[in-house]
Amino acid sequence: MRRFPFLLFMVISAALAAMLLQSARDKNPASIANAPFPAITVASFDGKTSWQPEALKGRVTVINFYASWCTPCAAEMPELAALKKQFPKIHLAGIAWNDDPKTLTKWLKANGNPFHSSWLDAKGDATIDLGIKGIPETIVVDATGAIRFRLAGPLTEEVRNGEFGTLITNLLAEAKGAQ
Amino acid sequence: MRNRFVVLLAMAWLGTAHAAGLDQPLMNVAQEKSAHAIFRELRCVVCEGQSLAESDATLAVQMRAHVRTLVAQGKSEEEILSYFRARYGEQILLTPPMERHTALLWFAPLLLLGGGSYTVWRVTRQKKEVPS
């Protein structure tokens, strides 16, 4: 009985720690596998073309959120180029957050543009719709338009040759099988 | 980890001027008041301990504009909070919802206070019982 307060304290501490761990795991609910990629509003740099959600269907799309002022994003560009080379059948889309089209055009030229299509999220609506907290972030969407993987932080060679690459190989096989 | 820190800092400070133009109040005073009530309920996801209402970080400014758009569309406070919760998790809510898995967060202070008071009471009582 004498130890009751101490035991109570230990039980509460353990429960709180478990809750914190659980909440860290659920940090980004939008990352739940197989959630459909939302209908985002982004436009091409010249503002003439809008993102078409139908474009996601029938192919594996890798979407990278970046900005010209983001140092890790610049360091990630060669890795995205290597990804495109490794998986020529994917569609690699770049969505620039909080940036300027003129600066972006120059920056992409200087850093080697790895993207098949480039978009601008001028007001952050797409960034918020996807629950993004920081850039770079890369999202893998399967041929049915469902989010299958989210990578917060830069893509590295290690990641590309690990879980990330394996998933893309599997998704490309799935897409081929469905055709 | 260091890269992540740099990115968060960049998100918090860079481009603030670029996003400042987005922080325009709604013409409808009642809707603007509702939007402000929601700003105070949401946490800035790139700052430490600030609400959306207090932060000047670019993402917070853009989130405020997003909230205003949703309010202008006629969405209720509950719907808007659910929208953000679905994307950023419960951490974005400054007041955690009262649910089974958050009950401990609400009651832990009471339990700890109860446990502490009991311990103080026991110790005080034991001291009194010691014969002089």
GROMACS .gro file of C-alpha atoms in nm:
model
  311
    1MET     CA    1   0.000   0.000   0.000
    2ARG     CA    2   0.292   0.228   0.083
    3ARG     CA    3   0.421   0.194  -0.271
    4PHE     CA    4   0.087   0.273  -0.429
    5PRO     CA    5   0.167   0.640  -0.524
    6PHE     CA    6   0.499   0.535  -0.676
    7LEU     CA    7   0.333   0.255  -0.876
    8LEU     CA    8   0.058   0.493  -0.988
    9PHE     CA    9   0.325   0.741  -1.103
   10MET     CA   10   0.507   0.467  -1.296
   11VAL     CA   11   0.186   0.343  -1.461
   12ILE     CA   12   0.087   0.695  -1.569
   13SER     CA   13   0.438   0.770  -1.697
   14ALA     CA   14   0.446   0.447  -1.899
   15ALA     CA   15   0.100   0.514  -2.044
   16LEU     CA   16   0.196   0.871  -2.139
   17ALA     CA   17   0.517   0.747  -2.304
   18ALA     CA   18   0.318   0.488  -2.500
   19MET     CA   19   0.074   0.757  -2.612
   20LEU     CA   20   0.357   0.985  -2.723
   21LEU     CA   21   0.516   0.701  -2.922
   22GLN     CA   22   0.182   0.619  -3.083
   23SER     CA   23   0.124   0.985  -3.169
   24ALA     CA   24   0.472   1.004  -3.326
   25ARG     CA   25   0.384   0.703  -3.543
   26ASP     CA   26   0.057   0.867  -3.652
   27LYS     CA   27   0.239   1.193  -3.725
   28ASN     CA   28   0.108   1.216  -4.076
   29PRO     CA   29  -0.232   1.054  -4.127
   30ALA     CA   30  -0.231   1.162  -4.493
   31SER     CA   31   0.053   0.914  -4.540
   32ILE     CA   32  -0.177   0.618  -4.479
   33ALA     CA   33  -0.113   0.366  -4.754
   34ASN     CA   34  -0.367   0.348  -5.034
   35ALA     CA   35  -0.526   0.686  -4.956
   36PRO     CA   36  -0.629   0.840  -5.288
   37PHE     CA   37  -0.410   1.126  -5.403
   38PRO     CA   38  -0.623   1.440  -5.348
   39ALA     CA   39  -0.743   1.667  -5.627
   40ILE     CA   40  -0.479   1.937  -5.587
   41THR     CA   41  -0.473   2.280  -5.748
   42VAL     CA   42  -0.136   2.356  -5.905
   43ALA     CA   43  -0.044   2.509  -6.238
   44SER     CA   44   0.246   2.503  -6.481
   45PHE     CA   45   0.506   2.781  -6.442
   46ASP     CA   46   0.338   2.989  -6.712
   47GLY     CA   47  -0.001   2.935  -6.544
   48LYS     CA   48  -0.153   2.805  -6.867
   49THR     CA   49  -0.188   2.438  -6.772
   50SER     CA   50  -0.357   2.298  -6.462
   51TRP     CA   51  -0.280   1.970  -6.289
   52GLN     CA   52  -0.510   1.697  -6.418
   53PRO     CA   53  -0.586   1.422  -6.164
   54GLU     CA   54  -0.660   1.179  -6.450
   55ALA     CA   55  -0.293   1.200  -6.548
   56LEU     CA   56  -0.212   0.984  -6.244
   57LYS     CA   57  -0.413   0.690  -6.374
   58GLY     CA   58  -0.237   0.409  -6.558
   59ARG     CA   59   0.120   0.501  -6.461
   60VAL     CA   60   0.339   0.514  -6.154
   61THR     CA   61   0.396   0.877  -6.058
   62VAL     CA   62   0.663   1.008  -5.825
   63ILE     CA   63   0.584   1.359  -5.702
   64ASN     CA   64   0.859   1.569  -5.547
   65PHE     CA   65   0.784   1.885  -5.348
   66TYR     CA   66   1.079   2.125  -5.357
   67ALA     CA   67   1.181   2.492  -5.377
   68SER     CA   68   1.470   2.682  -5.532
   69TRP     CA   69   1.561   2.832  -5.192
   70CYS     CA   70   1.582   2.488  -5.027
   71THR     CA   71   1.942   2.368  -4.997
   72PRO     CA   72   1.863   1.996  -4.942
   73CYS     CA   73   1.637   2.013  -5.251
   74ALA     CA   74   1.932   2.118  -5.467
   75ALA     CA   75   2.140   1.833  -5.326
   76GLU     CA   76   1.854   1.593  -5.407
   77MET     CA   77   1.826   1.679  -5.778
   78PRO     CA   78   2.101   1.440  -5.901
   79GLU     CA   79   1.936   1.161  -5.701
   80LEU     CA   80   1.600   1.231  -5.868
   81ALA     CA   81   1.776   1.226  -6.206
   82ALA     CA   82   1.925   0.887  -6.112
   83LEU     CA   83   1.576   0.765  -6.014
   84LYS     CA   84   1.438   0.869  -6.352
   85LYS     CA   85   1.724   0.687  -6.524
   86GLN     CA   86   1.679   0.375  -6.310
   87PHE     CA   87   1.300   0.366  -6.368
   88PRO     CA   88   1.234   0.515  -6.713
   89LYS     CA   89   0.868   0.416  -6.699
   90ILE     CA   90   0.776   0.633  -6.400
   91HIS     CA   91   0.643   0.984  -6.439
   92LEU     CA   92   0.843   1.222  -6.226
   93ALA     CA   93   0.654   1.540  -6.139
   94GLY     CA   94   0.805   1.833  -5.950
   95ILE     CA   95   0.585   2.067  -5.748
   96ALA     CA   96   0.759   2.383  -5.632
   97TRP     CA   97   0.629   2.535  -5.311
   98ASN     CA   98   0.635   2.906  -5.232
   99ASP     CA   99   0.854   3.004  -5.525
  100ASP     CA  100   0.879   3.222  -5.830
  101PRO     CA  101   0.855   3.080  -6.188
  102LYS     CA  102   1.147   3.286  -6.324
  103THR     CA  103   1.378   3.187  -6.040
  104LEU     CA  104   1.266   2.826  -6.071
  105THR     CA  105   1.334   2.809  -6.444
  106LYS     CA  106   1.691   2.934  -6.392
  107TRP     CA  107   1.742   2.714  -6.089
  108LEU     CA  108   1.623   2.398  -6.264
  109LYS     CA  109   1.853   2.473  -6.556
  110ALA     CA  110   2.148   2.516  -6.319
  111ASN     CA  111   2.069   2.205  -6.111
  112GLY     CA  112   1.973   1.971  -6.394
  113ASN     CA  113   1.596   1.945  -6.429
  114PRO     CA  114   1.500   1.583  -6.354
  115PHE     CA  115   1.122   1.635  -6.392
  116HIS     CA  116   0.894   1.520  -6.671
  117SER     CA  117   0.645   1.784  -6.562
  118SER     CA  118   0.692   2.093  -6.344
  119TRP     CA  119   0.424   2.264  -6.138
  120LEU     CA  120   0.395   2.557  -5.901
  121ASP     CA  121   0.202   2.554  -5.575
  122ALA     CA  122   0.198   2.931  -5.541
  123LYS     CA  123  -0.042   2.960  -5.246
  124GLY     CA  124   0.051   2.639  -5.066
  125ASP     CA  125  -0.291   2.482  -5.122
  126ALA     CA  126  -0.150   2.151  -5.252
  127THR     CA  127   0.114   2.146  -4.976
  128ILE     CA  128  -0.162   2.184  -4.715
  129ASP     CA  129  -0.397   1.939  -4.891
  130LEU     CA  130  -0.124   1.677  -4.859
  131GLY     CA  131  -0.033   1.761  -4.500
  132ILE     CA  132   0.326   1.851  -4.590
  133LYS     CA  133   0.529   2.015  -4.313
  134GLY     CA  134   0.866   2.050  -4.481
  135ILE     CA  135   1.041   2.011  -4.811
  136PRO     CA  136   1.177   1.815  -4.985
  137GLU     CA  137   0.907   1.552  -4.968
  138THR     CA  138   0.849   1.279  -5.223
  139ILE     CA  139   0.521   1.094  -5.274
  140VAL     CA  140   0.479   0.774  -5.472
  141VAL     CA  141   0.140   0.726  -5.637
  142ASP     CA  142   0.042   0.396  -5.795
  143ALA     CA  143  -0.133   0.346  -6.130
  144THR     CA  144  -0.475   0.361  -5.963
  145GLY     CA  145  -0.402   0.707  -5.818
  146ALA     CA  146  -0.344   0.589  -5.460
  147ILE     CA  147  -0.062   0.717  -5.239
  148ARG     CA  148   0.170   0.426  -5.165
  149PHE     CA  149   0.470   0.590  -5.001
  150ARG     CA  150   0.581   0.923  -4.859
  151LEU     CA  151   0.939   1.020  -4.802
  152ALA     CA  152   0.986   1.326  -4.581
  153GLY     CA  153   1.335   1.462  -4.641
  154PRO     CA  154   1.575   1.419  -4.930
  155LEU     CA  155   1.594   1.107  -5.146
  156THR     CA  156   1.934   0.946  -5.105
  157GLU     CA  157   2.111   0.672  -5.296
  158GLU     CA  158   2.062   0.441  -4.997
  159VAL     CA  159   1.686   0.504  -4.991
  160ARG     CA  160   1.657   0.476  -5.370
  161ASN     CA  161   1.832   0.140  -5.368
  162GLY     CA  162   1.636   0.019  -5.066
  163GLU     CA  163   1.268   0.019  -4.979
  164PHE     CA  164   1.188   0.303  -5.220
  165GLY     CA  165   1.333   0.130  -5.527
  166THR     CA  166   1.178  -0.205  -5.435
  167LEU     CA  167   0.836  -0.043  -5.403
  168ILE     CA  168   0.864   0.127  -5.742
  169THR     CA  169   0.971  -0.201  -5.904
  170ASN     CA  170   0.663  -0.370  -5.752
  171LEU     CA  171   0.430  -0.086  -5.851
  172LEU     CA  172   0.555  -0.092  -6.210
  173ALA     CA  173   0.493  -0.469  -6.218
  174GLU     CA  174   0.141  -0.411  -6.073
  175ALA     CA  175   0.070  -0.144  -6.336
  176LYS     CA  176   0.192  -0.374  -6.614
  177GLY     CA  177  -0.020  -0.659  -6.482
  178ALA     CA  178  -0.331  -0.441  -6.475
  179GLN     CA  179  -0.293  -0.339  -6.841
  180MET     CA  180   1.848   1.543  -3.913
  181ARG     CA  181   2.058   1.856  -3.970
  182ASN     CA  182   1.905   1.893  -4.317
  183ARG     CA  183   1.560   1.867  -4.163
  184PHE     CA  184   1.642   2.145  -3.920
  185VAL     CA  185   1.768   2.365  -4.204
  186VAL     CA  186   1.449   2.297  -4.402
  187LEU     CA  187   1.226   2.380  -4.105
  188LEU     CA  188   1.418   2.702  -4.041
  189ALA     CA  189   1.392   2.790  -4.407
  190MET     CA  190   1.019   2.721  -4.403
  191ALA     CA  191   0.978   2.936  -4.095
  192TRP     CA  192   1.172   3.237  -4.219
  193LEU     CA  193   1.214   3.243  -4.595
  194GLY     CA  194   0.953   3.376  -4.829
  195THR     CA  195   0.749   3.540  -4.555
  196ALA     CA  196   0.717   3.853  -4.768
  197HIS     CA  197   0.610   3.638  -5.063
  198ALA     CA  198   0.325   3.488  -4.856
  199ALA     CA  199   0.231   3.811  -4.679
  200GLY     CA  200  -0.003   3.910  -4.960
  201LEU     CA  201  -0.212   3.602  -4.879
  202ASP     CA  202  -0.297   3.723  -4.528
  203GLN     CA  203  -0.597   3.929  -4.634
  204PRO     CA  204  -0.898   3.940  -4.400
  205LEU     CA  205  -1.239   3.834  -4.526
  206MET     CA  206  -1.482   4.114  -4.614
  207ASN     CA  207  -1.754   3.948  -4.407
  208VAL     CA  208  -1.678   4.046  -4.045
  209ALA     CA  209  -1.858   3.746  -3.892
  210GLN     CA  210  -1.667   3.505  -4.118
  211GLU     CA  211  -1.337   3.675  -4.035
  212LYS     CA  212  -1.420   3.638  -3.664
  213SER     CA  213  -1.491   3.266  -3.718
  214ALA     CA  214  -1.162   3.229  -3.907
  215HIS     CA  215  -0.973   3.390  -3.617
  216ALA     CA  216  -1.137   3.152  -3.370
  217ILE     CA  217  -1.007   2.863  -3.585
  218PHE     CA  218  -0.655   3.018  -3.609
  219ARG     CA  219  -0.641   3.004  -3.227
  220GLU     CA  220  -0.737   2.634  -3.228
  221LEU     CA  221  -0.465   2.527  -3.474
  222ARG     CA  222  -0.095   2.485  -3.405
  223CYS     CA  223   0.169   2.623  -3.640
  224VAL     CA  224   0.334   2.303  -3.769
  225VAL     CA  225   0.674   2.461  -3.837
  226CYS     CA  226   0.704   2.664  -3.515
  227GLU     CA  227   0.745   2.576  -3.149
  228GLY     CA  228   0.440   2.635  -2.933
  229GLN     CA  229   0.269   2.898  -3.150
  230SER     CA  230  -0.084   2.898  -3.278
  231LEU     CA  231  -0.168   2.974  -3.638
  232ALA     CA  232  -0.290   3.314  -3.518
  233GLU     CA  233   0.051   3.405  -3.372
  234SER     CA  234   0.288   3.278  -3.640
  235ASP     CA  235   0.438   3.468  -3.933
  236ALA     CA  236   0.593   3.155  -4.090
  237THR     CA  237   0.507   3.116  -4.457
  238LEU     CA  238   0.321   2.789  -4.410
  239ALA     CA  239   0.117   2.941  -4.125
  240VAL     CA  240   0.026   3.241  -4.343
  241GLN     CA  241  -0.079   3.002  -4.621
  242MET     CA  242  -0.277   2.793  -4.373
  243ARG     CA  243  -0.462   3.104  -4.254
  244ALA     CA  244  -0.551   3.182  -4.617
  245HIS     CA  245  -0.666   2.820  -4.656
  246VAL     CA  246  -0.884   2.847  -4.343
  247ARG     CA  247  -1.038   3.171  -4.475
  248THR     CA  248  -1.118   3.000  -4.807
  249LEU     CA  249  -1.290   2.713  -4.625
  250VAL     CA  250  -1.483   2.955  -4.400
  251ALA     CA  251  -1.593   3.156  -4.705
  252GLN     CA  252  -1.712   2.827  -4.861
  253GLY     CA  253  -1.944   2.788  -4.563
  254LYS     CA  254  -1.756   2.509  -4.386
  255SER     CA  255  -1.816   2.486  -4.011
  256GLU     CA  256  -1.540   2.516  -3.748
  257GLU     CA  257  -1.571   2.144  -3.680
  258GLU     CA  258  -1.536   2.057  -4.048
  259ILE     CA  259  -1.230   2.279  -4.086
  260LEU     CA  260  -1.061   2.138  -3.775
  261SER     CA  261  -1.134   1.786  -3.905
  262TYR     CA  262  -0.982   1.878  -4.241
  263PHE     CA  263  -0.654   1.983  -4.077
  264ARG     CA  264  -0.659   1.694  -3.832
  265ALA     CA  265  -0.697   1.445  -4.120
  266ARG     CA  266  -0.386   1.588  -4.285
  267TYR     CA  267  -0.155   1.683  -3.999
  268GLY     CA  268  -0.275   1.457  -3.719
  269GLU     CA  269  -0.402   1.543  -3.374
  270GLN     CA  270  -0.084   1.740  -3.302
  271ILE     CA  271  -0.221   2.029  -3.507
  272LEU     CA  272  -0.505   2.080  -3.259
  273LEU     CA  273  -0.406   2.301  -2.966
  274THR     CA  274  -0.686   2.142  -2.761
  275PRO     CA  275  -0.663   1.764  -2.798
  276PRO     CA  276  -1.005   1.605  -2.849
  277MET     CA  277  -1.152   1.409  -2.558
  278GLU     CA  278  -1.132   1.051  -2.686
  279ARG     CA  279  -1.050   0.712  -2.539
  280HIS     CA  280  -0.682   0.728  -2.639
  281THR     CA  281  -0.641   1.091  -2.521
  282ALA     CA  282  -0.829   1.047  -2.194
  283LEU     CA  283  -0.502   0.999  -2.006
  284LEU     CA  284  -0.372   1.334  -2.135
  285TRP     CA  285  -0.676   1.498  -1.979
  286PHE     CA  286  -0.679   1.305  -1.653
  287ALA     CA  287  -0.305   1.249  -1.591
  288PRO     CA  288  -0.263   1.589  -1.415
  289LEU     CA  289  -0.554   1.504  -1.181
  290LEU     CA  290  -0.415   1.155  -1.115
  291LEU     CA  291  -0.067   1.293  -1.051
  292LEU     CA  292  -0.209   1.561  -0.823
  293GLY     CA  293  -0.409   1.296  -0.639
  294GLY     CA  294  -0.104   1.068  -0.608
  295GLY     CA  295   0.115   1.360  -0.490
  296SER     CA  296  -0.141   1.478  -0.234
  297TYR     CA  297  -0.178   1.124  -0.102
  298THR     CA  298   0.202   1.089  -0.067
  299VAL     CA  299   0.229   1.423   0.118
  300TRP     CA  300  -0.060   1.324   0.344
  301ARG     CA  301   0.104   0.985   0.420
  302VAL     CA  302   0.444   1.138   0.495
  303THR     CA  303   0.291   1.408   0.716
  304ARG     CA  304   0.085   1.148   0.901
  305GLN     CA  305   0.386   0.919   0.955
  306LYS     CA  306   0.587   1.207   1.101
  307LYS     CA  307   0.303   1.285   1.341
  308GLU     CA  308   0.284   0.919   1.447
  309VAL     CA  309   0.654   0.899   1.536
  310PRO     CA  310   0.670   0.909   1.920
  311SER     CA  311   0.871   1.201   2.055
   0.00000   0.00000   0.00000
